[in-house]
Each structure stands twice: as structure tokens, then as C-alpha cells.
Amino acid sequence: MNVLRSLTRITRPCAQLARTMSDESPRSMERCINEVTLMGRVGRDAELRGREDMNQVAVFSLATNYRIKKKDTGEITQDTDWHNIVVFNPYTRDFVASKIKKGDRLLVQGQLSNKKYEDPTTNERKIISRVIARNVINLTQKWRNEEQSHQGEEEEYQNQDQSS
């Protein structure tokens, strides 16, 4: 239920913004939206980058799946997109660095950012897309806590059986 409340809190402002953008006034044409919401699984454990005395960031990858129907064969295949996620906010960064593990299911809200750089080996200009995360919700945390409590009950039950 808490996840649904969080989703509602996230999507409600987007719907309100869409309604205000629908009018044809010149002022609405000036507004731009750079909003990304992803739900997927963590591909690698989050890691902190940067010096401790400077601003550190948490970095991890997120996999999202989608299905494609091939026109020629009609076969449905599943494909995966990988997204680079960067967290600057200190509170969210610390949560991500300590609690997020490979395989966790997350809901990430943020904005899309492109980083340009020149590859030193080939001297080619490259662009990396990444999501600057503002909100990160761990959707597997609830189930992980329930599993741990059930495992504890099983161990306790087995210990009682052995003692009697």
C-alpha cells in the first residue's frame, strides 16, 4: 500500500503539469519537461564515487525490460535497456549506497542528462546518457524484511524442536 501511495505522490504532479501545459498560451510554450520515471532491477551494486572531502555521488545501473513483436515472424521477444543512474542528494545517496544491492527492484524518478566527453584512445567525441535521480524507492525492501523475519521464525522453531 505504501508503494501505491508513493506512486500516486509521484504521478500526481505530472498530471497537474500536463493539464497546465495543454493550454495554447505563449507562456506554456516556454515550459519544458525533463522527467524520467523508471522501474526495473539493479544490475550492479551501488558504489560511491568521488573524494570523501568533496561531493560524492552514488552510481548504479538499472535494467528495464520491454517486449517487441517482430513484423516478419510475429514472434514476441524480450529486450533489455540499461540505464546509468547517478544520485547527488546526500540522503538519497547514503540510502542507495548502503541498502541497494544487485537484483533489487527499484522505482527511480529523476531527469535525463547527457554527458559529453572525448575518448582519449580514439579521440572520438562520445555522449553518455544518465538519469540524475531525485527519488529512489526500493520495492523489494518490504519482501526482504518479511523473508528475514520468516527465516528467523523457522530457525527458532527448529531450535525448539531440537531442544525437546
Backbone as a chain_set.jsonl record, in Angstrom:
{"seq": "MNVLRSLTRITRPCAQLARTMSDESPRSMERCINEVTLMGRVGRDAELRGREDMNQVAVFSLATNYRIKKKDTGEITQDTDWHNIVVFNPYTRDFVASKIKKGDRLLVQGQLSNKKYEDPTTNERKIISRVIARNVINLTQKWRNEEQSHQGEEEEYQNQDQSS", "coords": {"N": [[0.816, -1.192, 0.0], [1.982, 1.233, 0.73], [3.724, 1.62, -1.381], [1.962, 2.155, -3.476], [0.914, 4.588, -2.579], [3.226, 6.135, -2.753], [3.694, 6.05, -5.506], [1.425, 7.429, -6.389], [1.923, 9.938, -5.266], [4.085, 10.648, -6.803], [3.152, 10.613, -9.48], [0.966, 12.363, -9.525], [1.778, 15.209, -9.543], [2.832, 15.283, -12.148], [0.585, 14.858, -13.757], [-0.887, 17.165, -13.128], [0.834, 19.106, -14.157], [0.737, 18.445, -16.856], [-1.909, 19.141, -17.451], [-1.767, 21.938, -17.171], [-0.028, 22.503, -19.183], [-1.508, 22.054, -21.412], [-2.956, 24.202, -22.357], [-2.994, 26.736, -24.916], [-1.473, 29.011, -24.643], [1.146, 31.461, -25.122], [2.958, 31.423, -23.027], [2.899, 28.816, -22.037], [4.283, 27.493, -23.963], [6.892, 28.046, -23.408], [7.655, 26.425, -21.332], [9.389, 23.486, -20.387], [9.779, 19.954, -20.158], [11.612, 17.659, -18.357], [11.548, 14.815, -17.309], [11.885, 11.697, -15.815], [10.779, 8.464, -15.152], [11.485, 5.38, -13.94], [11.132, 1.846, -13.623], [12.694, -0.949, -12.525], [15.264, -3.493, -12.371], [18.206, -3.609, -10.326], [21.398, -3.63, -11.742], [24.039, -3.728, -10.93], [25.758, -3.502, -7.793], [25.345, -0.503, -5.914], [27.759, 2.086, -5.934], [29.961, 4.368, -4.299], [31.332, 7.294, -5.626], [34.009, 9.588, -6.085], [35.89, 11.982, -4.087], [36.184, 11.818, -0.513], [36.281, 14.243, 0.871], [35.186, 15.908, -0.926], [32.177, 16.404, -2.888], [30.482, 13.449, -2.982], [29.07, 10.947, -5.16], [26.495, 8.536, -5.722], [26.486, 5.7, -7.76], [24.877, 3.524, -10.006], [23.547, 0.83, -12.042], [20.521, 0.307, -13.878], [18.203, -2.019, -15.028], [15.718, -2.215, -17.472], [12.962, -3.913, -18.864], [11.386, -4.736, -21.979], [8.911, -5.7, -24.409], [8.997, -6.842, -27.784], [7.349, -7.208, -30.828], [8.111, -9.001, -33.611], [7.806, -8.017, -36.961], [7.993, -9.594, -39.294], [8.003, -12.354, -38.477], [6.219, -12.489, -36.39], [6.917, -13.209, -33.894], [7.328, -12.768, -30.413], [9.684, -11.044, -28.639], [11.844, -10.435, -25.86], [13.494, -7.585, -24.732], [16.207, -5.733, -23.26], [16.934, -2.672, -21.706], [19.63, -0.748, -20.49], [20.271, 1.51, -17.927], [22.167, 4.215, -16.753], [22.425, 5.355, -13.515], [22.654, 8.172, -11.442], [23.178, 9.557, -8.262], [22.963, 12.465, -6.471], [21.939, 13.806, -4.204], [22.54, 13.988, -0.769], [21.156, 12.469, 1.286], [19.608, 10.586, -0.114], [21.675, 9.439, -1.555], [23.249, 8.191, 0.454], [21.392, 6.313, 1.398], [21.049, 4.76, -0.933], [23.685, 3.823, -1.342], [24.063, 2.207, 0.907], [21.881, 0.42, 1.103], [20.964, -0.572, -1.388], [21.168, -3.292, -3.527], [22.474, -5.596, -5.994], [20.024, -6.859, -8.175], [17.816, -5.931, -6.773], [14.521, -4.554, -6.926], [13.599, -1.467, -8.166], [12.093, 1.799, -8.024], [12.694, 4.632, -9.772], [12.916, 8.092, -9.911], [13.635, 10.969, -11.752], [15.739, 13.106, -13.712], [16.721, 13.293, -17.16], [20.036, 13.297, -18.345], [22.744, 14.263, -20.39], [26.082, 13.455, -20.863], [28.955, 14.723, -22.214], [32.019, 13.716, -23.65], [35.479, 13.278, -24.592], [36.985, 10.532, -26.032], [40.051, 9.355, -24.95], [41.679, 7.46, -26.226], [40.767, 7.024, -28.867], [40.155, 9.535, -29.7], [37.548, 10.294, -30.241], [34.426, 11.978, -30.008], [32.088, 11.368, -27.518], [28.855, 10.558, -26.184], [27.202, 10.107, -23.185], [24.264, 8.932, -21.818], [22.452, 9.518, -18.867], [20.597, 9.096, -15.817], [19.704, 11.464, -13.532], [18.98, 10.942, -10.383], [16.285, 11.802, -8.258], [14.368, 10.723, -6.531], [14.354, 7.564, -5.027], [12.959, 4.484, -4.683], [12.9, 1.53, -2.966], [11.517, -1.308, -3.999], [11.702, -3.938, -3.297], [12.391, -4.092, -0.673], [10.414, -4.413, 1.319], [9.589, -7.094, 0.973], [12.007, -8.4, 1.423], [12.466, -7.885, 4.141], [10.259, -9.28, 5.225], [10.898, -11.906, 4.45], [13.269, -12.308, 5.901], [12.278, -12.182, 8.513], [10.591, -14.404, 8.509], [12.481, -16.419, 8.083], [13.884, -16.254, 10.464], [11.887, -17.085, 12.24], [11.584, -19.739, 11.404], [14.119, -20.797, 12.044], [14.05, -20.441, 14.808], [11.913, -22.111, 15.439], [12.976, -24.586, 14.617], [15.087, -24.804, 16.439], [13.655, -25.086, 18.838], [12.481, -27.57, 18.408], [14.714, -29.227, 18.423], [15.632, -28.964, 21.013], [13.661, -30.168, 22.537]], "CA": [[0.0, 0.0, 0.0], [2.869, 2.389, 0.766], [4.263, 1.814, -2.729], [0.93, 2.825, -4.259], [0.882, 5.992, -2.152], [4.404, 6.792, -3.315], [3.459, 6.225, -6.941], [0.439, 8.483, -6.548], [2.604, 11.198, -4.971], [4.991, 10.964, -7.905], [2.458, 10.838, -10.749], [0.002, 13.452, -9.443], [2.318, 16.465, -10.075], [2.994, 15.18, -13.596], [-0.735, 15.054, -14.354], [-1.226, 18.576, -12.983], [1.656, 19.848, -15.105], [0.22, 18.181, -18.199], [-3.116, 19.949, -17.64], [-1.399, 23.342, -17.364], [0.675, 22.613, -20.462], [-2.419, 21.816, -22.521], [-3.479, 25.442, -22.942], [-2.206, 27.189, -26.063], [-0.901, 30.319, -24.403], [2.586, 31.518, -25.425], [3.751, 31.103, -21.841], [3.003, 27.363, -21.891], [5.262, 27.018, -24.938], [8.221, 28.249, -22.847], [7.934, 25.378, -20.366], [9.956, 22.236, -20.878], [9.705, 18.88, -19.183], [12.669, 16.663, -18.382], [11.118, 13.972, -16.211], [12.063, 10.281, -16.112], [10.377, 7.52, -14.113], [11.868, 4.032, -14.355], [11.001, 0.759, -12.674], [13.478, -2.064, -13.036], [16.143, -4.21, -11.423], [19.573, -3.103, -10.225], [22.335, -4.501, -12.448], [25.268, -3.847, -10.128], [25.646, -2.812, -6.508], [25.656, 0.925, -5.959], [29.076, 2.43, -5.393], [30.231, 5.799, -4.115], [32.459, 7.807, -6.415], [34.432, 10.925, -5.693], [36.679, 12.042, -2.857], [35.363, 11.988, 0.685], [36.211, 15.642, 1.268], [34.397, 16.587, -1.96], [30.833, 15.835, -3.021], [30.434, 12.116, -3.551], [27.836, 10.548, -5.816], [26.257, 7.097, -5.803], [26.284, 5.314, -9.153], [24.499, 2.135, -10.238], [22.832, 0.645, -13.308], [19.17, -0.212, -13.735], [17.732, -2.701, -16.235], [14.278, -2.223, -17.728], [12.628, -4.855, -19.93], [10.216, -4.464, -22.806], [8.656, -6.738, -25.407], [8.902, -6.401, -29.17], [6.792, -8.203, -31.739], [8.756, -8.895, -34.913], [6.795, -7.913, -38.01], [8.07, -10.672, -40.273], [7.693, -13.672, -37.914], [5.182, -12.386, -35.376], [7.482, -13.681, -32.632], [7.496, -11.744, -29.376], [10.957, -11.186, -27.937], [12.048, -9.508, -24.754], [14.764, -6.873, -24.819], [16.552, -5.028, -22.027], [17.692, -1.423, -21.769], [20.408, -0.466, -19.282], [20.312, 2.941, -17.634], [23.126, 4.653, -15.736], [21.744, 6.197, -12.536], [23.568, 8.927, -10.585], [22.449, 10.176, -7.153], [23.74, 13.535, -5.848], [21.351, 14.174, -2.921], [23.264, 13.243, 0.275], [20.328, 11.495, 1.999], [19.3, 9.507, -1.056], [22.956, 8.803, -1.88], [23.622, 7.298, 1.552], [20.433, 5.205, 1.369], [21.371, 3.912, -2.093], [24.981, 3.173, -1.143], [24.029, 1.211, 1.983], [20.749, -0.508, 1.053], [20.64, -1.085, -2.719], [22.022, -4.398, -3.96], [22.187, -6.164, -7.305], [18.8, -7.644, -8.223], [16.693, -5.237, -6.131], [13.573, -3.878, -7.817], [13.543, -0.062, -7.76], [11.394, 2.849, -8.752], [13.603, 5.777, -9.793], [12.385, 9.287, -10.547], [14.673, 11.982, -11.895], [15.781, 13.784, -15.006], [17.69, 12.765, -18.108], [21.198, 14.161, -18.548], [23.738, 13.751, -21.326], [27.439, 13.868, -20.533], [29.815, 14.651, -23.392], [33.439, 13.61, -23.366], [36.303, 12.83, -25.713], [37.696, 9.299, -25.713], [41.478, 9.639, -25.127], [42.357, 6.488, -27.096], [40.363, 7.185, -30.274], [39.868, 10.952, -29.926], [36.173, 10.462, -30.694], [33.505, 12.575, -29.046], [31.042, 10.426, -27.142], [27.803, 11.065, -25.314], [26.636, 9.106, -22.281], [23.008, 9.338, -21.196], [22.309, 9.047, -17.498], [19.453, 9.642, -15.094], [20.033, 12.092, -12.253], [17.848, 10.5, -9.561], [15.826, 12.587, -7.112], [13.679, 9.794, -5.635], [14.641, 6.146, -5.237], [12.136, 3.669, -3.796], [13.252, 0.116, -3.069], [10.276, -2.074, -3.981], [11.949, -5.271, -2.75], [12.745, -3.99, 0.74], [9.343, -4.971, 2.133], [9.628, -8.54, 0.887], [13.253, -8.854, 2.028], [12.242, -7.874, 5.588], [9.345, -10.365, 5.549], [11.633, -13.163, 4.31], [14.193, -12.433, 7.023], [11.524, -12.477, 9.73], [10.137, -15.792, 8.393], [13.643, -17.285, 8.276], [14.154, -16.239, 11.895], [10.879, -17.912, 12.881], [11.893, -21.128, 11.087], [15.283, -21.183, 12.847], [13.601, -20.52, 16.188], [11.077, -23.308, 15.524], [13.871, -25.741, 14.55], [15.815, -24.86, 17.712], [12.749, -25.606, 19.854], [12.327, -28.991, 18.137], [15.938, -29.919, 18.795], [15.783, -28.941, 22.465], [12.68, -31.029, 23.195]], "C": [[0.862, 1.259, 0.0], [3.449, 2.678, -0.602], [3.243, 2.536, -3.588], [0.802, 4.292, -3.873], [2.06, 6.76, -2.741], [4.229, 7.04, -4.798], [2.467, 7.339, -7.205], [1.071, 9.84, -6.303], [3.492, 11.621, -6.124], [4.229, 11.342, -9.162], [1.486, 12.004, -10.702], [0.575, 14.779, -9.949], [2.496, 16.437, -11.591], [1.667, 15.416, -14.303], [-1.157, 16.513, -14.262], [-0.441, 19.422, -13.979], [1.153, 19.65, -16.528], [-1.043, 19.0, -18.465], [-2.762, 21.413, -17.881], [-0.69, 23.547, -18.691], [-0.282, 22.53, -21.643], [-2.985, 23.105, -23.106], [-2.496, 25.966, -23.987], [-1.586, 28.563, -25.861], [0.595, 30.31, -24.717], [3.454, 31.145, -24.233], [3.921, 29.591, -21.675], [4.021, 26.79, -22.878], [6.689, 27.17, -24.406], [8.619, 27.12, -21.905], [8.486, 24.138, -21.053], [9.861, 21.199, -19.765], [10.874, 17.935, -19.41], [12.431, 15.78, -17.172], [11.224, 12.513, -16.64], [11.592, 9.48, -14.902], [10.656, 6.119, -14.645], [11.569, 3.039, -13.241], [11.726, -0.432, -13.276], [14.309, -2.692, -11.94], [17.556, -3.651, -11.498], [20.521, -4.116, -10.866], [23.648, -4.699, -11.708], [25.073, -3.053, -8.85], [26.021, -1.345, -6.666], [27.029, 1.159, -5.344], [29.197, 3.94, -5.279], [31.437, 6.183, -4.939], [32.754, 9.233, -5.978], [35.219, 10.87, -4.403], [35.775, 12.312, -1.67], [35.239, 13.45, 1.102], [35.435, 16.475, 0.249], [33.007, 15.957, -1.988], [30.911, 14.472, -3.695], [29.089, 11.89, -4.221], [27.726, 9.034, -5.736], [25.904, 6.772, -7.247], [25.891, 3.839, -9.201], [23.783, 2.045, -11.578], [21.487, -0.016, -13.036], [18.745, -0.81, -15.073], [16.217, -2.606, -16.314], [14.027, -3.121, -18.925], [11.423, -4.366, -20.714], [10.11, -5.557, -23.86], [8.491, -6.12, -26.778], [8.307, -7.539, -29.986], [7.416, -7.978, -33.11], [7.696, -8.931, -36.003], [6.805, -9.121, -38.943], [7.649, -12.031, -39.716], [6.54, -13.634, -36.921], [5.642, -12.85, -34.001], [7.652, -12.508, -31.668], [8.792, -12.032, -28.639], [11.045, -10.129, -26.844], [13.425, -8.892, -24.884], [14.966, -6.075, -23.532], [17.313, -3.754, -22.356], [18.396, -1.234, -20.439], [20.533, 1.037, -19.132], [21.348, 3.2, -16.546], [22.408, 5.637, -14.822], [22.79, 6.849, -11.641], [22.736, 9.636, -9.528], [23.375, 11.192, -6.479], [23.247, 13.875, -4.444], [21.98, 13.346, -1.807], [22.428, 12.179, 0.986], [20.007, 10.3, 1.111], [20.561, 8.734, -1.403], [23.358, 7.801, -0.806], [22.689, 6.09, 1.618], [20.793, 4.228, 0.252], [22.664, 3.144, -1.846], [24.909, 2.061, -0.101], [22.974, 0.129, 1.782], [20.511, -1.171, -0.302], [21.665, -2.128, -3.144], [21.584, -4.893, -5.327], [20.936, -7.043, -7.225], [17.604, -6.991, -7.568], [15.817, -4.57, -7.187], [13.379, -2.456, -7.292], [12.584, 0.739, -8.621], [12.275, 4.08, -8.635], [12.914, 6.925, -10.531], [13.493, 10.327, -10.606], [14.585, 12.67, -13.234], [16.89, 13.195, -15.854], [18.803, 13.78, -18.321], [22.158, 13.49, -19.52], [25.098, 14.33, -20.977], [28.302, 13.658, -21.77], [31.265, 14.552, -22.964], [34.173, 13.137, -24.617], [37.107, 11.616, -25.262], [39.188, 9.52, -25.976], [42.19, 8.675, -26.086], [42.027, 6.702, -28.565], [40.113, 8.633, -30.666], [38.483, 11.189, -30.527], [35.363, 11.142, -29.599], [32.377, 11.581, -28.788], [30.064, 11.099, -26.205], [27.269, 9.902, -24.49], [25.353, 9.686, -21.706], [22.948, 8.742, -19.799], [21.087, 9.701, -16.886], [19.965, 10.192, -13.769], [18.824, 11.848, -11.348], [17.565, 11.476, -8.433], [15.183, 11.678, -6.074], [14.042, 8.37, -6.021], [13.833, 5.373, -4.203], [12.505, 2.216, -4.032], [11.974, -0.697, -2.918], [10.471, -3.47, -3.411], [12.227, -5.234, -1.254], [11.688, -4.632, 1.626], [9.425, -6.493, 2.144], [10.889, -9.099, 1.526], [13.09, -8.915, 3.55], [11.315, -9.011, 6.004], [10.061, -11.708, 5.477], [12.577, -13.365, 5.489], [13.447, -12.777, 8.307], [11.009, -13.917, 9.685], [11.295, -16.755, 8.602], [13.983, -17.368, 9.765], [13.17, -17.114, 12.651], [11.168, -19.389, 12.644], [13.067, -21.624, 11.929], [14.883, -21.357, 14.309], [12.777, -21.792, 16.397], [11.944, -24.565, 15.495], [14.657, -25.904, 15.85], [14.95, -25.426, 18.827], [12.562, -27.11, 19.678], [13.544, -29.772, 18.623], [16.093, -29.993, 20.32], [14.793, -29.865, 23.175], [12.812, -32.483, 22.835]], "O": [[0.519, 2.245, -0.653], [3.651, 3.838, -0.96], [3.601, 3.433, -4.351], [0.605, 5.147, -4.736], [1.908, 7.901, -3.176], [4.573, 8.11, -5.299], [2.642, 8.116, -8.144], [0.8, 10.793, -7.033], [3.639, 12.812, -6.397], [4.609, 12.291, -9.848], [1.199, 12.592, -11.744], [-0.097, 15.442, -10.739], [2.327, 17.463, -12.25], [1.621, 16.094, -15.33], [-1.725, 17.051, -15.213], [-0.987, 20.349, -14.578], [1.145, 20.593, -17.32], [-1.233, 19.501, -19.574], [-3.392, 22.068, -18.711], [-0.74, 24.636, -19.264], [0.085, 22.895, -22.76], [-3.451, 23.104, -24.245], [-1.304, 25.665, -23.935], [-1.209, 29.213, -26.836], [1.246, 29.272, -24.594], [4.553, 30.615, -24.4], [4.97, 29.134, -21.221], [4.564, 25.71, -22.645], [7.602, 26.502, -24.892], [9.809, 26.883, -21.7], [8.086, 23.797, -22.166], [9.862, 21.536, -18.581], [11.097, 17.468, -20.527], [13.047, 15.978, -16.125], [10.718, 12.131, -17.696], [11.961, 9.78, -13.766], [10.122, 5.724, -15.681], [11.731, 3.349, -12.06], [11.42, -0.871, -14.385], [14.093, -2.458, -10.751], [18.042, -3.272, -12.564], [20.458, -5.309, -10.573], [24.294, -5.737, -11.854], [24.333, -2.07, -8.814], [26.902, -0.995, -7.452], [27.407, 0.516, -4.364], [28.611, 4.688, -6.061], [32.446, 5.477, -4.949], [31.866, 9.975, -5.558], [35.225, 9.855, -3.707], [34.731, 12.952, -1.801], [34.204, 13.856, 1.631], [35.068, 17.616, 0.528], [32.709, 15.07, -1.188], [31.353, 14.358, -4.838], [28.099, 12.548, -3.899], [28.736, 8.332, -5.689], [25.119, 7.479, -7.879], [26.494, 3.007, -8.524], [23.451, 3.066, -12.18], [21.336, -0.791, -12.091], [18.906, -0.185, -16.121], [15.518, -2.884, -15.34], [14.788, -3.099, -19.893], [10.554, -3.674, -20.183], [11.084, -6.246, -24.164], [7.931, -5.034, -26.93], [8.715, -8.692, -29.85], [7.272, -6.907, -33.701], [6.795, -9.769, -35.976], [5.748, -9.615, -39.335], [6.993, -12.796, -40.424], [5.943, -14.674, -36.642], [4.856, -12.882, -33.054], [8.062, -11.413, -32.055], [8.981, -13.115, -28.086], [10.404, -9.08, -26.906], [14.409, -9.593, -25.119], [14.011, -5.783, -22.812], [18.225, -3.759, -23.184], [17.831, -1.522, -19.384], [20.857, 1.747, -20.084], [21.399, 2.49, -15.542], [21.849, 6.631, -15.286], [23.697, 6.183, -11.142], [21.713, 10.246, -9.842], [24.439, 10.831, -5.978], [24.056, 14.202, -3.576], [21.964, 12.117, -1.881], [22.935, 11.092, 1.264], [20.122, 9.149, 1.532], [20.526, 7.511, -1.532], [23.763, 6.682, -1.123], [23.139, 4.971, 1.864], [20.836, 3.017, 0.467], [22.732, 1.943, -2.112], [25.627, 1.067, -0.215], [23.163, -0.991, 2.255], [19.906, -2.242, -0.354], [22.87, -1.88, -3.124], [20.461, -4.639, -5.762], [20.805, -7.869, -6.321], [16.476, -7.438, -7.776], [16.308, -4.087, -8.208], [13.04, -2.258, -6.126], [12.307, 0.403, -9.772], [12.573, 4.527, -7.528], [12.397, 6.747, -11.633], [14.207, 10.54, -9.626], [13.509, 12.803, -13.818], [17.873, 12.665, -15.336], [18.546, 14.976, -18.461], [22.354, 12.276, -19.466], [25.25, 15.541, -20.815], [28.373, 12.554, -22.309], [31.69, 15.225, -22.025], [33.56, 12.659, -25.572], [37.812, 11.657, -24.254], [39.566, 9.839, -27.104], [43.197, 9.04, -26.691], [42.903, 6.578, -29.421], [39.883, 8.927, -31.839], [38.272, 12.172, -31.238], [35.586, 10.91, -28.411], [31.791, 11.028, -29.719], [30.39, 12.072, -25.524], [26.929, 8.848, -25.027], [25.35, 10.794, -21.171], [23.347, 7.598, -19.582], [20.603, 10.725, -17.368], [20.582, 9.473, -12.984], [17.775, 12.467, -11.523], [18.477, 11.925, -7.739], [15.419, 11.836, -4.876], [14.038, 8.016, -7.2], [13.994, 5.574, -2.999], [12.433, 1.724, -5.158], [11.408, -0.767, -1.827], [9.489, -4.128, -3.07], [12.29, -6.292, -0.628], [12.026, -5.324, 2.585], [9.342, -7.113, 3.204], [10.844, -10.177, 2.119], [13.522, -9.879, 4.181], [11.552, -9.648, 7.031], [9.861, -12.561, 6.342], [12.675, -14.47, 6.022], [13.93, -13.579, 9.106], [10.989, -14.59, 10.715], [11.122, -17.801, 9.228], [14.33, -18.438, 10.265], [13.551, -17.808, 13.594], [11.023, -20.206, 13.554], [13.027, -22.731, 12.465], [15.318, -22.299, 14.972], [12.925, -22.47, 17.413], [11.695, -25.506, 16.249], [14.868, -27.026, 16.309], [15.446, -26.167, 19.675], [12.492, -27.849, 20.661], [13.403, -30.863, 19.175], [16.623, -30.971, 20.848], [15.054, -30.301, 24.296], [12.045, -33.312, 23.323]]}, "num_chains": 1, "name": "protein.A"}
